[in-house]
PDB file of C-alpha atoms in Angstrom:
ATOM      1  CA  UNK A 159     -10.957  69.005  61.765  1.00 32.00           C
ATOM      2  CA  UNK A 160     -12.477  68.485  58.348  1.00 30.00           C
ATOM      3  CA  UNK A 161     -15.704  69.360  56.590  1.00 34.00           C
ATOM      4  CA  UNK A 162     -17.036  68.337  53.217  1.00 31.00           C
ATOM      5  CA  UNK A 163     -16.121  70.459  50.212  1.00 32.00           C
ATOM      6  CA  UNK A 164     -18.469  71.803  47.600  1.00 30.00           C
ATOM      7  CA  UNK A 165     -18.034  74.578  45.113  1.00 32.00           C
ATOM      8  CA  UNK A 166     -21.550  75.839  44.523  1.00 32.00           C
ATOM      9  CA  UNK A 167     -21.725  79.610  44.367  1.00 35.00           C
ATOM     10  CA  UNK A 168     -24.889  81.577  45.240  1.00 35.00           C
ATOM     11  CA  UNK A 169     -25.616  85.294  45.359  1.00 36.00           C
ATOM     12  CA  UNK A 170     -24.880  87.516  48.347  1.00 38.00           C
ATOM     13  CA  UNK A 171     -24.243  91.165  49.099  1.00 45.00           C
ATOM     14  CA  UNK A 172     -20.483  90.592  49.292  1.00 64.00           C
ATOM     15  CA  UNK A 173     -18.686  89.010  46.397  1.00 90.00           C
ATOM     16  CA  UNK A 174     -15.735  86.683  46.699  1.00 93.00           C
ATOM     17  CA  UNK A 175     -13.728  89.328  44.812  1.00 95.00           C
ATOM     18  CA  UNK A 176     -14.538  91.910  47.491  1.00 95.00           C
ATOM     19  CA  UNK A 177     -13.578  89.466  50.216  1.00 96.00           C
ATOM     20  CA  UNK A 178     -10.319  88.658  48.421  1.00 97.00           C
ATOM     21  CA  UNK A 179      -9.424  92.374  48.350  1.00 97.00           C
ATOM     22  CA  UNK A 180     -10.099  92.711  52.073  1.00 97.00           C
ATOM     23  CA  UNK A 181      -8.097  89.540  52.787  1.00 98.00           C
ATOM     24  CA  UNK A 182      -5.190  90.749  50.651  1.00 98.00           C
ATOM     25  CA  UNK A 183      -5.168  94.113  52.452  1.00 98.00           C
ATOM     26  CA  UNK A 184      -5.066  92.369  55.851  1.00 98.00           C
ATOM     27  CA  UNK A 185      -2.285  90.027  54.707  1.00 98.00           C
ATOM     28  CA  UNK A 186      -0.173  92.895  53.329  1.00 98.00           C
ATOM     29  CA  UNK A 187      -0.532  94.696  56.649  1.00 98.00           C
ATOM     30  CA  UNK A 188       0.598  91.599  58.546  1.00 98.00           C
ATOM     31  CA  UNK A 189       3.519  91.021  56.173  1.00 98.00           C
ATOM     32  CA  UNK A 190       4.647  94.650  56.581  1.00 98.00           C
ATOM     33  CA  UNK A 191       4.521  94.712  60.387  1.00 98.00           C
ATOM     34  CA  UNK A 192       8.196  95.702  60.703  1.00 97.00           C
ATOM     35  CA  UNK A 193       7.498  99.077  59.053  1.00 97.00           C
ATOM     36  CA  UNK A 194       5.414 100.170  62.047  1.00 97.00           C
ATOM     37  CA  UNK A 195       5.636 100.759  65.742  1.00 97.00           C
ATOM     38  CA  UNK A 196       3.747  97.968  67.535  1.00 96.00           C
ATOM     39  CA  UNK A 197       0.986 100.235  68.898  1.00 94.00           C
ATOM     40  CA  UNK A 198       0.392 101.796  65.456  1.00 95.00           C
ATOM     41  CA  UNK A 199       0.359  98.410  63.742  1.00 97.00           C
ATOM     42  CA  UNK A 200      -2.162  97.030  66.223  1.00 96.00           C
ATOM     43  CA  UNK A 201      -4.407 100.041  65.602  1.00 95.00           C
ATOM     44  CA  UNK A 202      -4.271  99.360  61.855  1.00 96.00           C
ATOM     45  CA  UNK A 203      -4.987  95.665  62.426  1.00 97.00           C
ATOM     46  CA  UNK A 204      -7.958  96.583  64.638  1.00 96.00           C
ATOM     47  CA  UNK A 205      -9.432  98.713  61.828  1.00 96.00           C
ATOM     48  CA  UNK A 206      -9.291  95.793  59.403  1.00 97.00           C
ATOM     49  CA  UNK A 207     -11.112  93.293  61.623  1.00 97.00           C
ATOM     50  CA  UNK A 208     -14.638  94.715  61.277  1.00 95.00           C
ATOM     51  CA  UNK A 209     -14.651  94.736  57.473  1.00 96.00           C
ATOM     52  CA  UNK A 210     -13.038  91.294  57.434  1.00 96.00           C
ATOM     53  CA  UNK A 211     -15.664  89.795  59.716  1.00 94.00           C
ATOM     54  CA  UNK A 212     -18.546  91.443  57.877  1.00 94.00           C
ATOM     55  CA  UNK A 213     -17.250  90.255  54.514  1.00 94.00           C
ATOM     56  CA  UNK A 214     -16.741  86.636  55.585  1.00 94.00           C
ATOM     57  CA  UNK A 215     -20.206  86.468  57.111  1.00 91.00           C
ATOM     58  CA  UNK A 216     -21.649  87.791  53.857  1.00 90.00           C
ATOM     59  CA  UNK A 217     -19.901  84.994  51.954  1.00 88.00           C
ATOM     60  CA  UNK A 218     -21.994  82.406  53.797  1.00 81.00           C
ATOM     61  CA  UNK A 219     -24.133  80.490  51.336  1.00 67.00           C
ATOM     62  CA  UNK A 220     -21.692  80.924  48.471  1.00 59.00           C
ATOM     63  CA  UNK A 221     -19.948  77.584  48.969  1.00 54.00           C
ATOM     64  CA  UNK A 222     -19.973  74.628  51.261  1.00 53.00           C
ATOM     65  CA  UNK A 223     -17.466  74.104  53.995  1.00 54.00           C
ATOM     66  CA  UNK A 224     -14.178  72.930  52.542  1.00 55.00           C
ATOM     67  CA  UNK A 225     -11.433  70.828  54.063  1.00 57.00           C
ATOM     68  CA  UNK A 226      -9.510  72.594  56.793  1.00 55.00           C
ATOM     69  CA  UNK A 227      -6.351  71.311  58.413  1.00 58.00           C
ATOM     70  CA  UNK A 228      -4.918  72.806  61.568  1.00 58.00           C
ATOM     71  CA  UNK A 229      -1.548  71.295  60.626  1.00 57.00           C
ATOM     72  CA  UNK A 230      -1.101  72.862  57.200  1.00 66.00           C
ATOM     73  CA  UNK A 231       1.878  75.227  56.980  1.00 78.00           C
ATOM     74  CA  UNK A 232       2.693  74.698  60.671  1.00 84.00           C
ATOM     75  CA  UNK A 233       6.376  75.623  60.341  1.00 90.00           C
ATOM     76  CA  UNK A 234       5.653  78.890  58.549  1.00 92.00           C
ATOM     77  CA  UNK A 235       2.932  79.707  61.075  1.00 90.00           C
ATOM     78  CA  UNK A 236       5.306  79.103  63.962  1.00 94.00           C
ATOM     79  CA  UNK A 237       7.974  81.285  62.361  1.00 96.00           C
ATOM     80  CA  UNK A 238       5.514  84.156  61.874  1.00 96.00           C
ATOM     81  CA  UNK A 239       4.149  83.724  65.394  1.00 96.00           C
ATOM     82  CA  UNK A 240       7.660  84.057  66.858  1.00 97.00           C
ATOM     83  CA  UNK A 241       8.418  87.122  64.717  1.00 98.00           C
ATOM     84  CA  UNK A 242       5.182  88.845  65.729  1.00 98.00           C
ATOM     85  CA  UNK A 243       5.587  87.880  69.391  1.00 97.00           C
ATOM     86  CA  UNK A 244       9.074  89.394  69.379  1.00 98.00           C
ATOM     87  CA  UNK A 245       7.796  92.515  67.614  1.00 98.00           C
ATOM     88  CA  UNK A 246       4.906  93.030  70.047  1.00 97.00           C
ATOM     89  CA  UNK A 247       6.986  92.088  73.088  1.00 95.00           C
ATOM     90  CA  UNK A 248       5.079  92.926  76.285  1.00 92.00           C
ATOM     91  CA  UNK A 249       1.958  93.929  74.353  1.00 93.00           C
ATOM     92  CA  UNK A 250       1.377  90.409  73.060  1.00 95.00           C
ATOM     93  CA  UNK A 251       0.136  88.376  76.013  1.00 90.00           C
ATOM     94  CA  UNK A 252      -3.287  88.666  77.604  1.00 89.00           C
ATOM     95  CA  UNK A 253      -5.432  86.812  80.133  1.00 80.00           C
ATOM     96  CA  UNK A 254      -8.030  84.430  78.787  1.00 81.00           C
ATOM     97  CA  UNK A 255     -11.131  83.213  80.606  1.00 80.00           C
ATOM     98  CA  UNK A 256      -9.432  79.837  81.041  1.00 77.00           C
ATOM     99  CA  UNK A 257      -6.368  81.533  82.587  1.00 69.00           C
ATOM    100  CA  UNK A 258      -8.532  83.269  85.149  1.00 76.00           C
ATOM    101  CA  UNK A 259     -10.351  80.035  85.970  1.00 78.00           C
ATOM    102  CA  UNK A 260      -7.096  78.091  86.285  1.00 82.00           C
ATOM    103  CA  UNK A 261      -5.666  80.702  88.637  1.00 76.00           C
ATOM    104  CA  UNK A 262      -2.108  79.509  88.044  1.00 81.00           C
ATOM    105  CA  UNK A 263      -0.747  82.930  87.057  1.00 72.00           C
ATOM    106  CA  UNK A 264      -0.017  81.869  83.471  1.00 74.00           C
ATOM    107  CA  UNK A 265      -1.229  84.089  80.617  1.00 76.00           C
ATOM    108  CA  UNK A 266      -2.001  82.033  77.507  1.00 74.00           C
ATOM    109  CA  UNK A 267      -3.713  84.601  75.289  1.00 87.00           C
ATOM    110  CA  UNK A 268      -1.555  85.934  72.454  1.00 94.00           C
ATOM    111  CA  UNK A 269      -2.267  88.653  69.910  1.00 97.00           C
ATOM    112  CA  UNK A 270       0.472  87.139  67.751  1.00 97.00           C
ATOM    113  CA  UNK A 271      -1.250  83.774  67.756  1.00 95.00           C
ATOM    114  CA  UNK A 272      -4.557  85.362  66.773  1.00 96.00           C
ATOM    115  CA  UNK A 273      -3.048  87.385  63.926  1.00 98.00           C
ATOM    116  CA  UNK A 274      -1.025  84.406  62.691  1.00 97.00           C
ATOM    117  CA  UNK A 275      -4.049  82.085  62.566  1.00 95.00           C
ATOM    118  CA  UNK A 276      -6.145  84.644  60.676  1.00 97.00           C
ATOM    119  CA  UNK A 277      -3.314  85.453  58.280  1.00 97.00           C
ATOM    120  CA  UNK A 278      -2.600  81.865  57.285  1.00 95.00           C
ATOM    121  CA  UNK A 279      -6.269  81.007  56.843  1.00 94.00           C
ATOM    122  CA  UNK A 280      -6.687  83.991  54.535  1.00 96.00           C
ATOM    123  CA  UNK A 281      -3.518  83.131  52.608  1.00 95.00           C
ATOM    124  CA  UNK A 282      -4.750  79.567  52.021  1.00 92.00           C
ATOM    125  CA  UNK A 283      -7.900  80.893  50.398  1.00 94.00           C
ATOM    126  CA  UNK A 284      -5.972  83.501  48.439  1.00 97.00           C
ATOM    127  CA  UNK A 285      -3.726  80.751  47.041  1.00 95.00           C
ATOM    128  CA  UNK A 286      -6.835  79.211  45.467  1.00 94.00           C
ATOM    129  CA  UNK A 287      -8.280  82.578  44.469  1.00 96.00           C
ATOM    130  CA  UNK A 288      -5.115  83.653  42.657  1.00 96.00           C
ATOM    131  CA  UNK A 289      -5.249  80.544  40.442  1.00 96.00           C
ATOM    132  CA  UNK A 290      -8.262  81.999  38.646  1.00 94.00           C
ATOM    133  CA  UNK A 291     -12.048  81.694  38.409  1.00 92.00           C
ATOM    134  CA  UNK A 292     -12.050  77.897  38.381  1.00 93.00           C
ATOM    135  CA  UNK A 293     -10.707  77.965  41.955  1.00 91.00           C
ATOM    136  CA  UNK A 294     -13.116  80.609  43.330  1.00 91.00           C
ATOM    137  CA  UNK A 295     -15.333  77.992  44.981  1.00 89.00           C
ATOM    138  CA  UNK A 296     -12.322  76.357  46.626  1.00 89.00           C
ATOM    139  CA  UNK A 297     -11.146  79.752  47.891  1.00 92.00           C
ATOM    140  CA  UNK A 298     -14.528  80.562  49.411  1.00 92.00           C
ATOM    141  CA  UNK A 299     -14.766  77.078  50.905  1.00 90.00           C
ATOM    142  CA  UNK A 300     -11.326  77.496  52.467  1.00 90.00           C
ATOM    143  CA  UNK A 301     -12.199  80.897  53.937  1.00 93.00           C
ATOM    144  CA  UNK A 302     -15.540  79.735  55.301  1.00 92.00           C
ATOM    145  CA  UNK A 303     -14.297  76.439  56.731  1.00 89.00           C
ATOM    146  CA  UNK A 304     -11.331  78.155  58.339  1.00 90.00           C
ATOM    147  CA  UNK A 305     -13.605  80.809  59.809  1.00 93.00           C
ATOM    148  CA  UNK A 306     -15.980  78.237  61.252  1.00 90.00           C
ATOM    149  CA  UNK A 307     -13.280  75.937  62.585  1.00 89.00           C
ATOM    150  CA  UNK A 308     -10.496  78.285  63.657  1.00 91.00           C
ATOM    151  CA  UNK A 309      -9.959  81.850  62.584  1.00 95.00           C
ATOM    152  CA  UNK A 310     -13.415  83.130  63.548  1.00 94.00           C
ATOM    153  CA  UNK A 311     -12.501  82.345  67.152  1.00 94.00           C
ATOM    154  CA  UNK A 312      -9.165  84.147  66.776  1.00 95.00           C
ATOM    155  CA  UNK A 313     -10.816  87.136  65.115  1.00 96.00           C
ATOM    156  CA  UNK A 314     -13.294  87.494  67.998  1.00 94.00           C
ATOM    157  CA  UNK A 315     -10.502  87.260  70.582  1.00 93.00           C
ATOM    158  CA  UNK A 316      -8.310  89.695  68.691  1.00 96.00           C
ATOM    159  CA  UNK A 317     -11.108  92.260  68.313  1.00 95.00           C
ATOM    160  CA  UNK A 318     -11.967  92.004  71.993  1.00 92.00           C
ATOM    161  CA  UNK A 319      -8.385  92.332  73.183  1.00 93.00           C
ATOM    162  CA  UNK A 320      -7.518  95.197  70.849  1.00 94.00           C
ATOM    163  CA  UNK A 321     -10.627  97.052  71.940  1.00 89.00           C
ATOM    164  CA  UNK A 322      -9.653  96.468  75.572  1.00 82.00           C
ATOM    165  CA  UNK A 323      -6.040  97.563  74.986  1.00 74.00           C
ATOM    166  CA  UNK A 324      -7.231 100.712  73.169  1.00 69.00           C
ATOM    167  CA  UNK A 325      -9.195 101.759  76.241  1.00 61.00           C
ATOM    168  CA  UNK A 326      -6.059 101.401  78.373  1.00 57.00           C
ATOM    169  CA  UNK A 327      -3.917 103.746  76.236  1.00 52.00           C
TER     170      UNK A 327
END
C-alpha cells in the first residue's frame, strides 16, 4: 500500500524530536528483550504504548503520508518475529475476532507480530531521522504512513491484549 509523500512541516504540541525519543526508547526495549522475563518485558512494553500512540497522533499535520511498503525488511522482520515468539512462548498467541468467527480452533493473534510490526515501522522512520534535519519530513511521513496503513492496527491490538492479559495475572 502506498500514499503520496510530502515533507511540509506544521506546528503541533508534539515535536518530531519528542516522537523520535519515544520511538527510540520503544525500539531499545524491543532490542533488549532477552534481558527480561517475558511477563516483565510485556509490562514494560505496555507502558510505552500510550505515550507512543499519543505522540504519533500529535504528529498529524506535520507531514503528508509517505510511501509505505509492507515488504520492506521482510527477512529481518521474520527473524525478529521468530525470536520474540520463542521468547514469549505460550504468552504470545491470542484469539482474534476473526478466529472466533471462523470457529476452527486456530489462534492467529500474536503479540510478537504486533511488536515486530511496530518496531520496524519506527526503525524505518528513525533511519531517516538519524540522517539529520533534511530528512525530518521523510521520517515523519514514514511514521504517519506506517501508522495509518499498518502499525496503528498492531498498536491497538497489542494494547488491548496486554490490558486483557494484565487482568488475568
